[in-house]
């Protein structure tokens, strides 16, 4: 994935793309304060009552804004694809809490996943199977070895500890961290999937095949990096290998590309 994020001239068809990843930068230079405020206002306006209650319980500032914009833009994208009012769409939770769209009999809705960290939001939409996305801010002050020992397989911990310089340790750590998050979300078990029990691929760039423990016969996924720039790291997990991905920037405010 080449890190090319373009705002489309029109609403792209997910049925033709197969898999899309949308990016929103709340703190980036591309959005003016007025556009950011409008995006937040429009996003909040399409949330469900339960989502509004959840947002009200969150810490004021970045977390609540990321959740609100992430869910609001997700609803707008799903509504455009399914030709329905984003405010009337019902998102239900599966067995392990992963949300999906409640649809009428015979209507196929996209699989989706949302991730956000320090102002960067990623929304994945797929018509070709379950997906998981993750994005993490690169915190240079984090206790890399300490966190790795609690959340990584022993072989992955050794990789972090073998890295001689900080930049290499950061690369190894966040490559592993984002892969594990994306895999757990694609699988659907999320936090119930013990991260220390499996290795999230080889320590090298490019797509990796991973079979998750304790899963049914369909527990094999393919995970790869997403180029989101130097301040963050991100990963995508899919059922299929070498799946073409279209990467887009969400417009600065609702209505710029997607009519209301």
XYZ file of N, CA and C in Angstrom, residues 41-197:
471
model
N -19.867 18.525 14.097
C -21.296 18.803 14.267
C -22.149 17.861 13.416
N -21.767 17.687 12.151
C -22.539 16.813 11.272
C -22.421 15.347 11.715
N -21.248 14.981 12.192
C -21.068 13.603 12.658
C -21.976 13.323 13.847
N -22.000 14.239 14.799
C -22.842 14.058 15.985
C -24.315 13.972 15.619
N -24.706 14.661 14.546
C -26.125 14.720 14.183
C -26.671 13.395 13.651
N -25.793 12.474 13.223
C -26.286 11.212 12.663
C -26.087 10.041 13.624
N -25.557 10.292 14.829
C -25.361 9.212 15.787
C -26.696 8.724 16.345
N -26.716 7.474 16.763
C -27.890 6.921 17.424
C -27.938 7.423 18.861
N -29.088 7.317 19.538
C -29.145 7.717 20.948
C -28.122 6.984 21.812
N -27.923 5.691 21.561
C -26.942 4.923 22.337
C -25.528 5.437 22.102
N -25.230 5.820 20.860
C -23.899 6.352 20.555
C -23.698 7.715 21.201
N -24.739 8.519 21.243
C -24.631 9.819 21.911
C -24.386 9.634 23.404
N -25.078 8.671 24.007
C -24.877 8.397 25.429
C -23.446 7.924 25.683
N -22.946 7.076 24.805
C -21.570 6.595 24.954
C -20.585 7.753 24.851
N -20.806 8.641 23.886
C -19.926 9.797 23.727
C -19.967 10.698 24.953
N -21.153 10.848 25.551
C -21.301 11.716 26.710
C -20.525 11.200 27.915
N -20.276 9.886 27.952
C -19.538 9.292 29.072
C -18.023 9.348 28.874
N -17.585 9.754 27.692
C -16.162 9.758 27.378
C -15.499 11.058 27.813
N -14.183 10.988 27.937
C -13.413 12.162 28.330
C -13.494 13.234 27.249
N -13.725 14.463 27.655
C -13.845 15.574 26.715
C -12.519 15.781 26.000
N -12.592 16.107 24.710
C -11.392 16.347 23.920
C -11.222 15.301 22.848
N -9.969 14.875 22.647
C -9.648 13.971 21.555
C -10.457 12.701 21.498
N -10.558 11.917 22.586
C -11.280 10.641 22.510
C -12.727 10.765 22.060
N -13.467 11.705 22.630
C -14.874 11.833 22.262
C -15.016 12.360 20.835
N -14.117 13.250 20.417
C -14.185 13.759 19.049
C -13.859 12.656 18.046
N -12.856 11.835 18.347
C -12.497 10.732 17.448
C -13.630 9.725 17.344
N -14.247 9.381 18.481
C -15.368 8.446 18.451
C -16.528 9.021 17.658
N -16.884 10.273 17.925
C -18.029 10.908 17.261
C -17.819 10.994 15.757
N -16.662 11.469 15.332
C -16.396 11.600 13.901
C -16.260 10.228 13.254
N -15.616 9.302 13.934
C -15.473 7.960 13.372
C -16.820 7.299 13.120
N -17.691 7.325 14.117
C -19.010 6.715 13.957
C -19.877 7.496 12.979
N -19.788 8.829 13.030
C -20.607 9.624 12.127
C -20.224 9.427 10.676
N -18.924 9.432 10.377
C -18.471 9.214 9.006
C -18.759 7.780 8.559
N -18.614 6.816 9.477
C -18.974 5.435 9.151
C -20.435 5.348 8.740
N -21.305 5.965 9.510
C -22.734 5.931 9.180
C -23.003 6.582 7.822
N -22.307 7.681 7.552
C -22.498 8.357 6.267
C -22.045 7.466 5.110
N -20.916 6.790 5.277
C -20.407 5.912 4.221
C -21.319 4.701 4.017
N -21.744 4.085 5.103
C -22.643 2.930 4.998
C -23.997 3.335 4.417
N -24.495 4.493 4.840
C -25.773 4.962 4.317
C -25.718 5.202 2.824
N -24.596 5.774 2.349
C -24.457 5.979 0.911
C -24.387 4.681 0.144
N -23.693 3.685 0.694
C -23.561 2.403 0.011
C -24.871 1.628 0.005
N -25.644 1.710 1.104
C -26.889 0.953 1.224
C -28.119 1.765 0.833
N -27.891 3.031 0.441
C -28.986 3.918 0.009
C -30.049 4.063 1.099
N -29.575 4.358 2.305
C -30.506 4.540 3.410
C -30.062 5.717 4.275
N -30.961 6.172 5.127
C -30.688 7.296 6.018
C -29.695 6.841 7.082
N -28.538 7.529 7.203
C -27.544 7.120 8.204
C -28.088 7.108 9.624
N -29.058 7.974 9.918
C -29.592 8.053 11.277
C -30.500 6.875 11.608
N -31.026 6.204 10.587
C -31.952 5.094 10.818
C -31.260 3.731 10.786
N -29.988 3.716 10.453
C -29.248 2.461 10.382
C -29.017 1.901 11.781
N -29.230 0.598 11.927
C -29.038 -0.056 13.221
C -27.744 -0.863 13.182
N -26.838 -0.556 14.111
C -25.596 -1.302 14.238
C -25.714 -2.224 15.446
N -25.638 -3.518 15.192
C -25.759 -4.514 16.250
C -24.393 -5.109 16.573
N -24.271 -5.683 17.770
C -23.036 -6.330 18.177
C -23.147 -7.841 18.003
N -22.037 -8.429 17.515
C -21.988 -9.867 17.350
C -21.649 -10.563 18.655
N -21.269 -11.843 18.558
C -21.026 -12.684 19.725
C -19.999 -12.076 20.665
N -18.916 -11.537 20.101
C -17.838 -10.983 20.920
C -17.822 -9.458 20.915
N -18.902 -8.838 20.463
C -19.025 -7.397 20.535
C -18.690 -6.630 19.276
N -18.246 -7.332 18.215
C -17.934 -6.616 16.981
C -19.230 -6.175 16.305
N -19.365 -4.881 15.973
C -20.617 -4.399 15.395
C -20.782 -4.777 13.920
N -22.030 -4.880 13.505
C -22.383 -5.099 12.106
C -23.717 -4.421 11.837
N -24.050 -4.264 10.569
C -25.285 -3.579 10.183
C -26.442 -4.571 10.180
N -27.533 -4.204 10.844
C -28.754 -5.002 10.742
C -29.408 -4.689 9.396
N -29.650 -5.719 8.598
C -30.209 -5.520 7.264
C -31.460 -6.366 7.067
N -32.205 -6.000 6.046
C -33.356 -6.796 5.668
C -32.893 -8.084 4.993
N -33.759 -9.078 4.985
C -33.441 -10.360 4.381
C -33.057 -10.172 2.915
N -31.912 -10.716 2.534
C -31.469 -10.634 1.141
C -30.555 -9.469 0.842
N -30.447 -8.512 1.766
C -29.578 -7.351 1.552
C -28.224 -7.612 2.197
N -27.168 -7.488 1.424
C -25.820 -7.727 1.929
C -25.185 -6.385 2.295
N -24.799 -6.264 3.544
C -24.169 -5.026 4.005
C -22.663 -5.215 4.081
N -21.903 -4.148 3.929
C -20.442 -4.261 4.032
C -20.003 -4.645 5.443
N -18.916 -5.380 5.526
C -18.215 -5.511 6.798
C -17.448 -4.213 7.026
N -17.248 -3.847 8.269
C -16.557 -2.585 8.533
C -15.759 -2.671 9.816
N -14.837 -1.736 9.959
C -14.050 -1.613 11.176
C -13.535 -0.185 11.261
N -13.455 0.328 12.478
C -13.005 1.703 12.711
C -11.879 1.699 13.735
N -10.868 2.512 13.504
C -9.765 2.668 14.451
C -9.388 4.144 14.526
N -8.930 4.580 15.698
C -8.502 5.977 15.811
C -7.444 6.120 16.896
N -6.562 7.091 16.696
C -5.495 7.352 17.661
C -4.913 8.736 17.416
N -4.957 9.582 18.437
C -4.322 10.903 18.386
C -4.641 11.646 17.090
N -5.927 11.758 16.783
C -6.367 12.596 15.677
C -6.458 11.940 14.322
N -5.986 10.708 14.171
C -6.104 9.988 12.906
C -7.167 8.898 13.047
N -8.127 8.907 12.137
C -9.221 7.931 12.144
C -9.178 7.153 10.839
N -9.275 5.837 10.927
C -9.362 4.976 9.751
C -10.671 4.204 9.798
N -11.347 4.148 8.650
C -12.582 3.386 8.515
C -12.393 2.394 7.376
N -12.500 1.111 7.672
C -12.392 0.083 6.649
C -13.762 -0.451 6.277
N -14.031 -0.559 4.981
C -15.277 -1.118 4.457
C -14.941 -2.244 3.490
N -15.653 -3.359 3.593
C -15.323 -4.511 2.759
C -16.574 -5.242 2.294
N -16.568 -5.597 1.006
C -17.607 -6.468 0.456
C -17.047 -7.863 0.197
N -15.829 -8.125 0.674
C -15.185 -9.410 0.367
C -14.732 -10.103 1.644
N -15.476 -9.941 2.717
C -15.176 -10.647 3.949
C -14.811 -9.726 5.090
N -14.682 -10.315 6.268
C -14.374 -9.548 7.470
C -12.999 -8.889 7.368
N -12.896 -7.716 7.971
C -11.626 -6.997 7.994
C -11.383 -6.438 9.396
N -10.140 -6.085 9.648
C -9.784 -5.380 10.863
C -8.755 -4.314 10.522
N -8.882 -3.141 11.112
C -7.900 -2.078 10.904
C -7.445 -1.560 12.260
N -6.224 -1.099 12.315
C -5.730 -0.467 13.536
C -4.785 0.661 13.161
N -4.785 1.708 13.973
C -3.840 2.812 13.818
C -3.383 3.207 15.205
N -2.090 3.466 15.345
C -1.510 3.825 16.639
C -0.554 4.999 16.468
N -0.650 5.952 17.385
C 0.310 7.050 17.449
C 1.647 6.513 17.947
N 2.740 6.937 17.325
C 4.065 6.477 17.724
C 4.517 7.288 18.939
N 4.411 6.667 20.101
C 4.819 7.296 21.355
C 6.268 6.902 21.636
N 7.169 7.828 21.472
C 8.592 7.546 21.626
C 8.999 7.375 23.089
N 8.102 7.715 24.025
C 8.431 7.607 25.447
C 7.864 6.345 26.081
N 7.146 5.525 25.323
C 6.522 4.328 25.871
C 7.589 3.316 26.288
N 7.288 2.539 27.314
C 8.168 1.457 27.759
C 7.974 0.272 26.804
N 8.712 0.275 25.716
C 8.499 -0.711 24.657
C 8.653 -2.144 25.162
N 9.747 -2.405 25.864
C 9.997 -3.760 26.341
C 8.957 -4.180 27.380
N 8.596 -3.265 28.281
C 7.620 -3.586 29.317
C 6.255 -3.927 28.744
N 5.790 -3.115 27.813
C 4.493 -3.397 27.182
C 4.559 -4.689 26.379
N 5.645 -4.880 25.653
C 5.786 -6.091 24.839
C 5.700 -7.345 25.699
N 6.289 -7.320 26.883
C 6.285 -8.512 27.737
C 4.883 -8.872 28.214
N 3.975 -7.906 28.255
C 2.610 -8.186 28.701
C 1.648 -8.477 27.557
N 2.018 -8.111 26.303
C 1.060 -8.204 25.202
C 1.568 -8.962 23.988
N 2.839 -9.364 23.959
C 3.412 -10.027 22.793
C 3.797 -11.466 23.118
N 3.874 -12.285 22.077
C 4.435 -13.627 22.190
C 5.912 -13.501 22.559
N 6.459 -14.517 23.242
C 7.860 -14.423 23.702
C 8.827 -14.195 22.542
N 8.531 -14.754 21.373
C 9.412 -14.533 20.224
C 9.345 -13.080 19.774
N 8.171 -12.473 19.851
C 8.027 -11.068 19.468
C 8.702 -10.157 20.490
N 8.630 -10.534 21.759
C 9.347 -9.777 22.786
C 10.839 -9.776 22.488
N 11.357 -10.936 22.102
C 12.782 -11.046 21.787
C 13.157 -10.155 20.607
N 12.274 -10.025 19.641
C 12.543 -9.146 18.504
C 12.723 -7.699 18.959
N 11.821 -7.257 19.842
C 11.914 -5.892 20.349
C 13.226 -5.703 21.108
N 13.560 -6.663 21.945
C 14.760 -6.540 22.771
C 16.043 -6.622 21.951
N 16.000 -7.296 20.795
C 17.200 -7.408 19.953
C 17.497 -6.135 19.170
N 16.485 -5.289 18.981
C 16.688 -4.054 18.210
C 17.629 -3.123 18.973
N 18.697 -2.690 18.315
C 19.771 -1.968 18.999
C 19.498 -0.483 19.190
N 18.787 0.129 18.259
C 18.538 1.575 18.355
C 17.045 1.827 18.474
N 16.684 2.996 19.006
C 15.294 3.315 19.295
C 14.405 3.218 18.058
N 14.873 3.758 16.924
C 14.039 3.749 15.726
C 13.689 2.326 15.308
N 14.664 1.427 15.413
C 14.401 0.033 15.060
C 13.427 -0.606 16.047
N 13.590 -0.306 17.342
C 12.683 -0.865 18.341
C 11.260 -0.362 18.123
N 11.127 0.912 17.780
C 9.798 1.455 17.498
C 9.157 0.755 16.301
N 9.931 0.545 15.245
C 9.410 -0.131 14.059
C 8.937 -1.538 14.400
N 9.775 -2.293 15.115
C 9.418 -3.672 15.470
C 8.184 -3.696 16.368
N 8.192 -2.829 17.382
C 7.090 -2.809 18.346
C 5.761 -2.462 17.686
N 5.717 -1.357 16.935
C 4.440 -0.909 16.381
C 3.985 -1.769 15.202
N 4.916 -2.389 14.493
C 4.519 -3.338 13.460
C 3.759 -4.498 14.092
N 4.293 -5.006 15.179
C 3.650 -6.121 15.874
C 2.339 -5.686 16.525
N 2.367 -4.553 17.206
C 1.190 -4.067 17.934
C -0.003 -3.849 16.991
N 0.222 -3.140 15.891
C -0.897 -2.855 14.981
C -1.391 -4.114 14.282
N -0.483 -5.024 13.956
C -0.914 -6.288 13.355
C -1.827 -7.050 14.302
N -1.433 -7.158 15.564
C -2.229 -7.906 16.529
C -3.612 -7.285 16.710
N -3.659 -5.966 16.788
C -4.946 -5.296 16.940
C -5.838 -5.536 15.725
N -5.271 -5.396 14.525
C -6.053 -5.601 13.309
C -6.549 -7.041 13.205
N -5.700 -8.002 13.540
C -6.079 -9.416 13.487
C -7.191 -9.733 14.470
N -7.071 -9.239 15.695
C -8.086 -9.503 16.712
C -9.431 -8.911 16.312
N -9.411 -7.758 15.648
C -10.656 -7.121 15.227
C -11.254 -7.827 14.016
N -10.423 -8.283 13.093
C -10.936 -9.027 11.943
C -11.542 -10.353 12.382
N -10.877 -11.022 13.302
C -11.358 -12.290 13.840
C -12.663 -12.111 14.602
N -12.828 -10.965 15.235
C -14.059 -10.677 15.954
C -13.969 -10.874 17.452
N -12.901 -11.528 17.926
C -12.795 -11.786 19.366
C -12.208 -10.618 20.135
N -11.542 -9.710 19.444
C -11.036 -8.520 20.107
C -10.191 -8.832 21.322
N -10.544 -8.207 22.465
C -9.759 -8.345 23.686
C -9.816 -9.748 24.275
N -10.755 -10.585 23.836
C -10.824 -11.945 24.362
C -9.804 -12.868 23.692
N -9.160 -12.403 22.625
C -8.105 -13.175 21.973
C -6.780 -12.836 22.648
N -6.206 -13.788 23.365
C -4.991 -13.543 24.140
C -3.815 -13.271 23.205
N -3.248 -12.063 23.219
C -2.208 -11.696 22.246
C -0.879 -12.398 22.453
N -0.645 -12.930 23.636
C 0.644 -13.582 23.890
C 0.714 -15.002 23.343
N -0.403 -15.523 22.819
C -0.455 -16.931 22.417
C -0.133 -17.170 20.951
